[in-house]
Short mmCIF file of C-alpha atoms in Angstrom, two decimals:
data_model
loop_
_atom_site.label_atom_id
_atom_site.label_comp_id
_atom_site.label_asym_id
_atom_site.label_seq_id
_atom_site.Cartn_x
_atom_site.Cartn_y
_atom_site.Cartn_z
CA MET A 24 0.00 0.00 0.00
CA LYS A 25 2.83 2.38 0.94
CA ARG A 26 4.55 1.56 -2.35
CA TYR A 27 1.32 2.35 -4.22
CA ILE A 28 0.97 5.71 -2.46
CA TYR A 29 4.61 6.52 -3.16
CA CYS A 30 4.15 5.80 -6.87
CA ILE A 31 1.02 7.92 -7.09
CA SER A 32 2.76 10.78 -5.27
CA LEU A 33 5.74 10.56 -7.59
CA LEU A 34 3.45 10.59 -10.62
CA ILE A 35 1.67 13.69 -9.34
CA ILE A 36 4.99 15.48 -8.78
CA ILE A 37 6.14 14.63 -12.32
CA CYS A 38 2.85 15.90 -13.78
CA VAL A 39 3.15 19.16 -11.84
CA ILE A 40 6.70 19.66 -13.11
CA LEU A 41 5.67 18.94 -16.70
CA LEU A 42 2.71 21.29 -16.47
CA GLY A 43 4.98 23.96 -15.01
CA CYS A 44 7.44 23.56 -17.90
CA THR A 45 4.61 23.75 -20.43
CA LYS A 46 3.29 26.90 -18.81
CA LYS A 47 6.72 28.50 -18.87
CA GLU A 48 7.08 27.64 -22.55
CA GLU A 49 3.67 29.12 -23.31
CA GLU A 50 4.55 32.29 -21.42
CA LYS A 51 7.83 32.87 -23.27
CA SER A 52 7.64 36.20 -25.05
CA TYR A 53 9.95 38.77 -26.57
CA THR A 54 10.29 42.46 -27.22
CA ILE A 55 11.71 43.86 -30.45
CA THR A 56 13.02 47.40 -30.19
CA GLN A 57 13.99 49.85 -32.92
CA TYR A 58 16.53 52.57 -32.11
CA GLY A 59 17.50 55.64 -34.11
CA ASP A 60 17.81 59.43 -34.09
CA TYR A 61 15.23 61.37 -36.06
CA GLU A 62 17.41 64.49 -36.12
CA THR A 63 20.67 63.03 -37.44
CA ASP A 64 21.33 60.11 -39.80
CA GLN A 65 19.67 56.94 -40.96
CA GLN A 66 21.01 53.78 -39.39
CA MET A 67 19.83 50.29 -38.47
CA PHE A 68 19.81 49.08 -34.89
CA TYR A 69 17.31 46.62 -33.43
CA THR A 70 17.34 44.42 -30.36
CA ILE A 71 15.36 41.31 -29.54
CA GLU A 72 15.04 40.48 -25.85
CA ASP A 73 13.37 37.53 -24.20
CA ASN A 74 11.75 37.54 -20.77
CA ASN A 75 14.94 36.11 -19.24
CA ASN A 76 16.93 39.26 -20.17
CA ASN A 77 18.79 37.56 -23.02
CA LEU A 78 19.75 39.73 -25.98
CA ILE A 79 19.99 39.56 -29.77
CA ILE A 80 21.35 42.56 -31.71
CA ILE A 81 20.67 43.31 -35.35
CA ASP A 82 23.34 45.61 -36.84
CA GLY A 83 23.94 48.47 -34.36
CA GLY A 84 24.41 51.65 -36.36
CA TRP A 85 27.38 53.96 -36.89
CA ASP A 86 30.70 53.88 -35.06
CA TYR A 87 29.53 56.85 -32.97
CA ASN A 88 26.55 54.76 -31.79
CA ALA A 89 28.90 52.28 -30.09
CA ASP A 90 28.57 53.83 -26.62
CA ASN A 91 24.79 53.58 -26.80
CA VAL A 92 25.03 49.96 -27.94
CA ARG A 93 27.44 49.22 -25.08
CA GLN A 94 24.98 50.69 -22.56
CA ILE A 95 22.21 48.44 -23.81
CA ILE A 96 24.46 45.38 -23.72
CA ALA A 97 25.48 46.30 -20.15
CA GLN A 98 21.81 46.02 -19.16
CA HIS A 99 22.04 42.38 -20.26
CA ASN A 100 25.09 41.43 -18.18
CA ASN A 101 27.46 42.36 -21.03
CA HIS A 102 26.27 39.28 -22.90
CA VAL A 103 24.95 39.06 -26.46
CA THR A 104 23.46 35.70 -27.45
CA ALA A 105 23.50 36.50 -31.17
CA TRP A 106 24.68 39.50 -33.18
CA ILE A 107 23.38 39.68 -36.75
CA ILE A 108 25.20 41.95 -39.22
CA THR A 109 23.08 42.33 -42.34
CA HIS A 110 25.87 43.96 -44.40
CA PRO A 111 29.05 45.96 -43.74
CA HIS A 112 27.93 49.51 -44.45
CA PRO A 113 28.99 52.13 -41.86
CA ASP A 114 25.44 52.80 -40.62
CA HIS A 115 24.98 49.07 -39.97
CA ALA A 116 28.35 47.63 -38.94
CA GLY A 117 30.14 50.70 -37.60
CA ALA A 118 29.25 50.18 -33.93
CA PHE A 119 30.00 46.47 -34.19
CA ASN A 120 33.50 47.21 -35.48
CA VAL A 121 34.22 49.48 -32.53
CA ILE A 122 32.96 46.95 -29.98
CA ALA A 123 34.53 43.91 -31.65
CA GLU A 124 37.90 45.64 -31.70
CA ASN A 125 37.63 46.52 -28.01
CA PRO A 126 35.01 44.29 -26.32
CA ASP A 127 35.80 45.62 -22.83
CA GLY A 128 34.12 42.65 -21.15
CA ILE A 129 31.36 42.08 -23.69
CA VAL A 130 30.82 38.44 -24.63
CA ILE A 131 29.16 37.54 -27.96
CA ASP A 132 28.10 33.91 -28.36
CA ASP A 133 27.41 33.86 -32.10
CA ILE A 134 27.75 36.28 -35.01
CA TYR A 135 25.73 35.81 -38.19
CA SER A 136 26.93 37.54 -41.35
CA THR A 137 26.34 37.62 -45.06
CA ASP A 138 29.32 36.38 -47.08
CA VAL A 139 30.77 39.57 -48.59
CA HIS A 140 32.39 39.03 -51.99
CA TYR A 141 35.31 41.31 -51.23
CA ASP A 142 36.87 41.69 -54.69
CA ARG A 143 33.58 42.38 -56.43
CA TYR A 144 32.52 44.87 -53.77
CA LYS A 145 35.86 46.69 -53.90
CA GLU A 146 35.57 46.90 -57.68
CA THR A 147 32.14 48.56 -57.56
CA ALA A 148 32.28 50.52 -54.28
CA GLN A 149 31.45 54.24 -54.37
CA TRP A 150 32.62 56.94 -51.96
CA TYR A 151 29.37 56.69 -49.97
CA ASP A 152 29.95 52.98 -49.35
CA VAL A 153 32.93 53.90 -47.13
CA PHE A 154 34.64 50.67 -48.14
CA GLU A 155 37.11 50.99 -45.27
CA VAL A 156 34.35 49.92 -42.89
CA CYS A 157 33.95 46.66 -44.81
CA GLU A 158 37.72 46.12 -44.77
CA LYS A 159 37.79 46.60 -41.01
CA TYR A 160 34.78 44.36 -40.52
CA MET A 161 36.28 41.53 -42.55
CA GLU A 162 39.61 41.88 -40.76
CA LEU A 163 37.87 41.60 -37.38
CA ILE A 164 35.64 38.62 -38.12
CA SER A 165 38.43 36.71 -39.87
CA GLY A 166 40.00 36.15 -36.47
CA MET A 167 36.83 34.93 -34.76
CA ASP A 168 35.65 31.34 -34.40
CA ASN A 169 32.01 32.22 -33.61
CA VAL A 170 31.10 33.71 -37.01
CA HIS A 171 28.52 31.97 -39.20
CA MET A 172 28.27 32.96 -42.87
CA VAL A 173 24.71 32.46 -44.03
CA ASN A 174 23.23 32.00 -47.47
CA GLU A 175 19.75 32.10 -48.94
CA GLY A 176 17.79 29.10 -47.67
CA ASP A 177 19.73 28.79 -44.42
CA THR A 178 17.99 28.66 -41.05
CA PHE A 179 19.48 29.45 -37.68
CA TYR A 180 18.07 29.62 -34.16
CA ALA A 181 18.52 31.89 -31.15
CA LEU A 182 16.55 32.29 -27.90
CA GLY A 183 13.89 29.90 -29.16
CA LEU A 184 13.26 31.96 -32.30
CA THR A 185 13.72 30.76 -35.89
CA PHE A 186 15.60 32.87 -38.44
CA ASP A 187 14.99 31.96 -42.10
CA VAL A 188 17.31 33.64 -44.60
CA ILE A 189 15.42 34.50 -47.79
CA HIS A 190 18.17 36.55 -49.45
CA ALA A 191 21.93 36.99 -49.04
CA TRP A 192 24.98 37.94 -51.06
CA ASP A 193 25.55 35.49 -53.92
CA ASP A 194 26.62 35.32 -57.56
CA ARG A 195 23.38 37.00 -58.65
CA VAL A 196 24.26 40.06 -56.57
CA ASP A 197 27.75 40.13 -58.11
CA LYS A 198 26.18 40.93 -61.48
CA PHE A 199 25.03 44.36 -60.30
CA ASN A 200 27.24 47.37 -60.89
CA VAL A 201 25.59 49.66 -58.32
CA ASN A 202 24.20 49.20 -54.80
CA ILE A 203 26.00 45.88 -54.57
CA CYS A 204 26.51 45.99 -50.79
CA ASN A 205 22.90 47.02 -50.16
CA ASN A 206 21.55 44.29 -52.40
CA GLY A 207 23.90 41.80 -50.77
CA SER A 208 22.17 42.41 -47.43
CA MET A 209 20.98 39.49 -45.38
CA CYS A 210 17.19 39.51 -45.65
CA PHE A 211 15.48 37.20 -43.15
CA ILE A 212 12.24 36.33 -41.37
CA VAL A 213 12.27 35.83 -37.62
CA SER A 214 9.47 33.60 -36.33
CA GLY A 215 8.10 33.00 -32.86
CA SER A 216 5.22 30.76 -31.86
CA GLU A 217 2.67 33.29 -33.16
CA ASP A 218 4.38 36.28 -34.80
CA LYS A 219 6.73 36.85 -37.72
CA MET A 220 8.86 39.82 -38.72
CA LEU A 221 10.63 40.42 -42.01
CA PHE A 222 13.96 42.26 -41.91
CA CYS A 223 14.77 43.58 -45.39
CA ALA A 224 17.98 45.35 -44.29
CA ASP A 225 19.13 47.54 -47.21
CA THR A 226 17.83 45.43 -50.06
CA GLN A 227 16.50 47.49 -52.96
CA GLU A 228 14.21 47.00 -55.91
CA GLN A 229 16.88 45.25 -58.01
CA VAL A 230 16.38 42.07 -55.94
CA GLU A 231 12.70 42.26 -55.01
CA GLU A 232 11.40 40.30 -58.02
CA ASP A 233 13.83 37.49 -57.28
CA ILE A 234 12.82 37.37 -53.60
CA VAL A 235 9.13 37.27 -54.47
CA SER A 236 9.58 34.58 -57.13
CA ARG A 237 11.46 32.34 -54.71
CA HIS A 238 9.82 33.12 -51.37
CA LYS A 239 6.37 34.61 -51.95
CA ASP A 240 4.67 31.94 -49.84
CA GLU A 241 6.87 32.88 -46.87
CA LEU A 242 6.03 36.60 -46.90
CA ASP A 243 2.94 36.35 -44.71
CA VAL A 244 4.45 38.33 -41.82
CA ASP A 245 3.13 40.61 -39.09
CA TYR A 246 5.89 43.23 -39.09
CA ILE A 247 8.40 44.58 -41.63
CA GLN A 248 11.67 46.45 -41.29
CA LEU A 249 11.53 48.20 -44.64
CA GLY A 250 14.17 47.80 -47.34
CA HIS A 251 16.86 50.50 -47.44
CA HIS A 252 15.37 52.44 -44.53
CA GLY A 253 12.07 52.78 -46.38
CA ASN A 254 13.65 55.08 -48.96
CA TRP A 255 14.70 54.15 -52.52
CA GLY A 256 14.38 50.55 -51.44
CA MET A 257 11.70 48.00 -52.25
CA THR A 258 8.78 49.31 -54.31
CA THR A 259 5.11 49.15 -53.36
CA ALA A 260 4.81 46.22 -55.79
CA PHE A 261 6.93 44.19 -53.37
CA TYR A 262 4.90 45.22 -50.32
CA ASP A 263 1.64 44.48 -52.16
CA ASN A 264 2.48 40.83 -51.44
CA ILE A 265 2.41 41.39 -47.67
CA ASN A 266 -0.33 42.43 -45.25
CA PRO A 267 1.55 43.50 -42.10
CA LYS A 268 0.24 44.97 -38.85
CA ALA A 269 3.09 47.48 -38.69
CA VAL A 270 6.20 48.62 -40.55
CA PHE A 271 9.44 50.31 -39.46
CA PHE A 272 11.24 53.16 -41.25
CA ASP A 273 14.92 53.56 -40.30
CA ALA A 274 15.06 57.11 -41.65
CA SER A 275 15.72 60.57 -40.25
CA ARG A 276 13.70 63.77 -40.54
CA PHE A 277 15.86 64.89 -43.49
CA ILE A 278 14.69 61.92 -45.58
CA PHE A 279 11.03 62.52 -44.79
CA GLU A 280 11.08 66.29 -45.31
CA THR A 281 13.51 66.84 -48.20
CA GLU A 282 12.24 66.94 -51.78
CA GLY A 283 13.42 64.08 -53.96
CA TYR A 284 13.21 61.30 -51.38
CA ASP A 285 10.44 58.75 -51.73
CA ALA A 286 10.06 57.70 -48.07
CA PRO A 287 7.02 60.02 -47.64
CA VAL A 288 5.28 58.29 -50.56
CA LEU A 289 5.86 54.85 -49.04
CA LYS A 290 4.72 56.08 -45.63
CA LYS A 291 1.43 57.29 -47.12
CA TYR A 292 1.05 53.99 -48.99
CA PHE A 293 1.07 52.08 -45.71
CA GLU A 294 -1.06 54.59 -43.87
CA ASP A 295 -3.68 54.38 -46.62
CA ARG A 296 -3.70 50.60 -46.09
CA GLY A 297 -4.33 51.07 -42.36
CA VAL A 298 -0.89 49.75 -41.39
CA ASP A 299 0.79 51.16 -38.26
CA VAL A 300 3.95 53.08 -39.15
CA TYR A 301 6.92 53.42 -36.78
CA THR A 302 9.62 56.03 -37.39
CA TYR A 303 12.55 57.43 -35.43
CA GLU A 304 10.27 60.29 -34.37
CA THR A 305 8.88 58.04 -31.61
CA GLN A 306 11.90 55.81 -30.96
CA PRO A 307 12.68 53.62 -29.18
CA ASN A 308 9.76 51.79 -30.73
CA VAL A 309 8.91 48.56 -28.93
CA ILE A 310 6.62 45.72 -29.96
CA GLU A 311 5.65 42.62 -28.04
CA PHE A 312 6.52 39.53 -30.07
CA LYS A 313 5.42 35.95 -29.45
#
């Protein structure tokens, strides 16, 4: 009889533990935050945090944003679970370069990068590409053993989230003569248990047809970080394929208020569709993500 009671008690304890684990899994949630300065320059800096204070960084902005990035990392015990660099332009990889060169106690578990075709990029780079940033970036990551070069079709995982790469630098990008670094950006979809967000990085209209032809069925997402800061990037024809809840512009006041830039047109396009629009004017912009 005692043995029977013991077995029943043990079974109850196991069930309680399993139910507790299930509940914790169900309660796991994230916040995605967009950072930027509406009064200065465009950049790209996002964080993904889980409810255990773990951190993922996407890009990070200019070299002069490094102190701000360090402060945010410090709030997470100086630990970054995953750092994603979409492409080595100064407004995306500048802060990473500064921190990677002098970590000052910061630990990065994994770095995910697009595979830059150095010779082709150098051959086509313009003054505004600031190619020296790419050179520094490649020098830094060449000495690291935690860097993962991703290609279209790859999937990686971090903090219980799934990252599906739907575009990256490849031989098709090499055929372009302009905007080669932008169009070589890592474009990916991050998926939780309920929500999805598309990060277009700096991809532009030269690659949108190819992305749609190969991945149209995957573009049913809730949120979008818009291509090339929402300016001279993907066209409305690309976004016609998606019905998001909200979109993010990584653009400054100058781009919205200066004649000749098309960000205001794209902003109105989404507003007319009833889509929530986030800009640097209200940053940091935070969404709950499950």
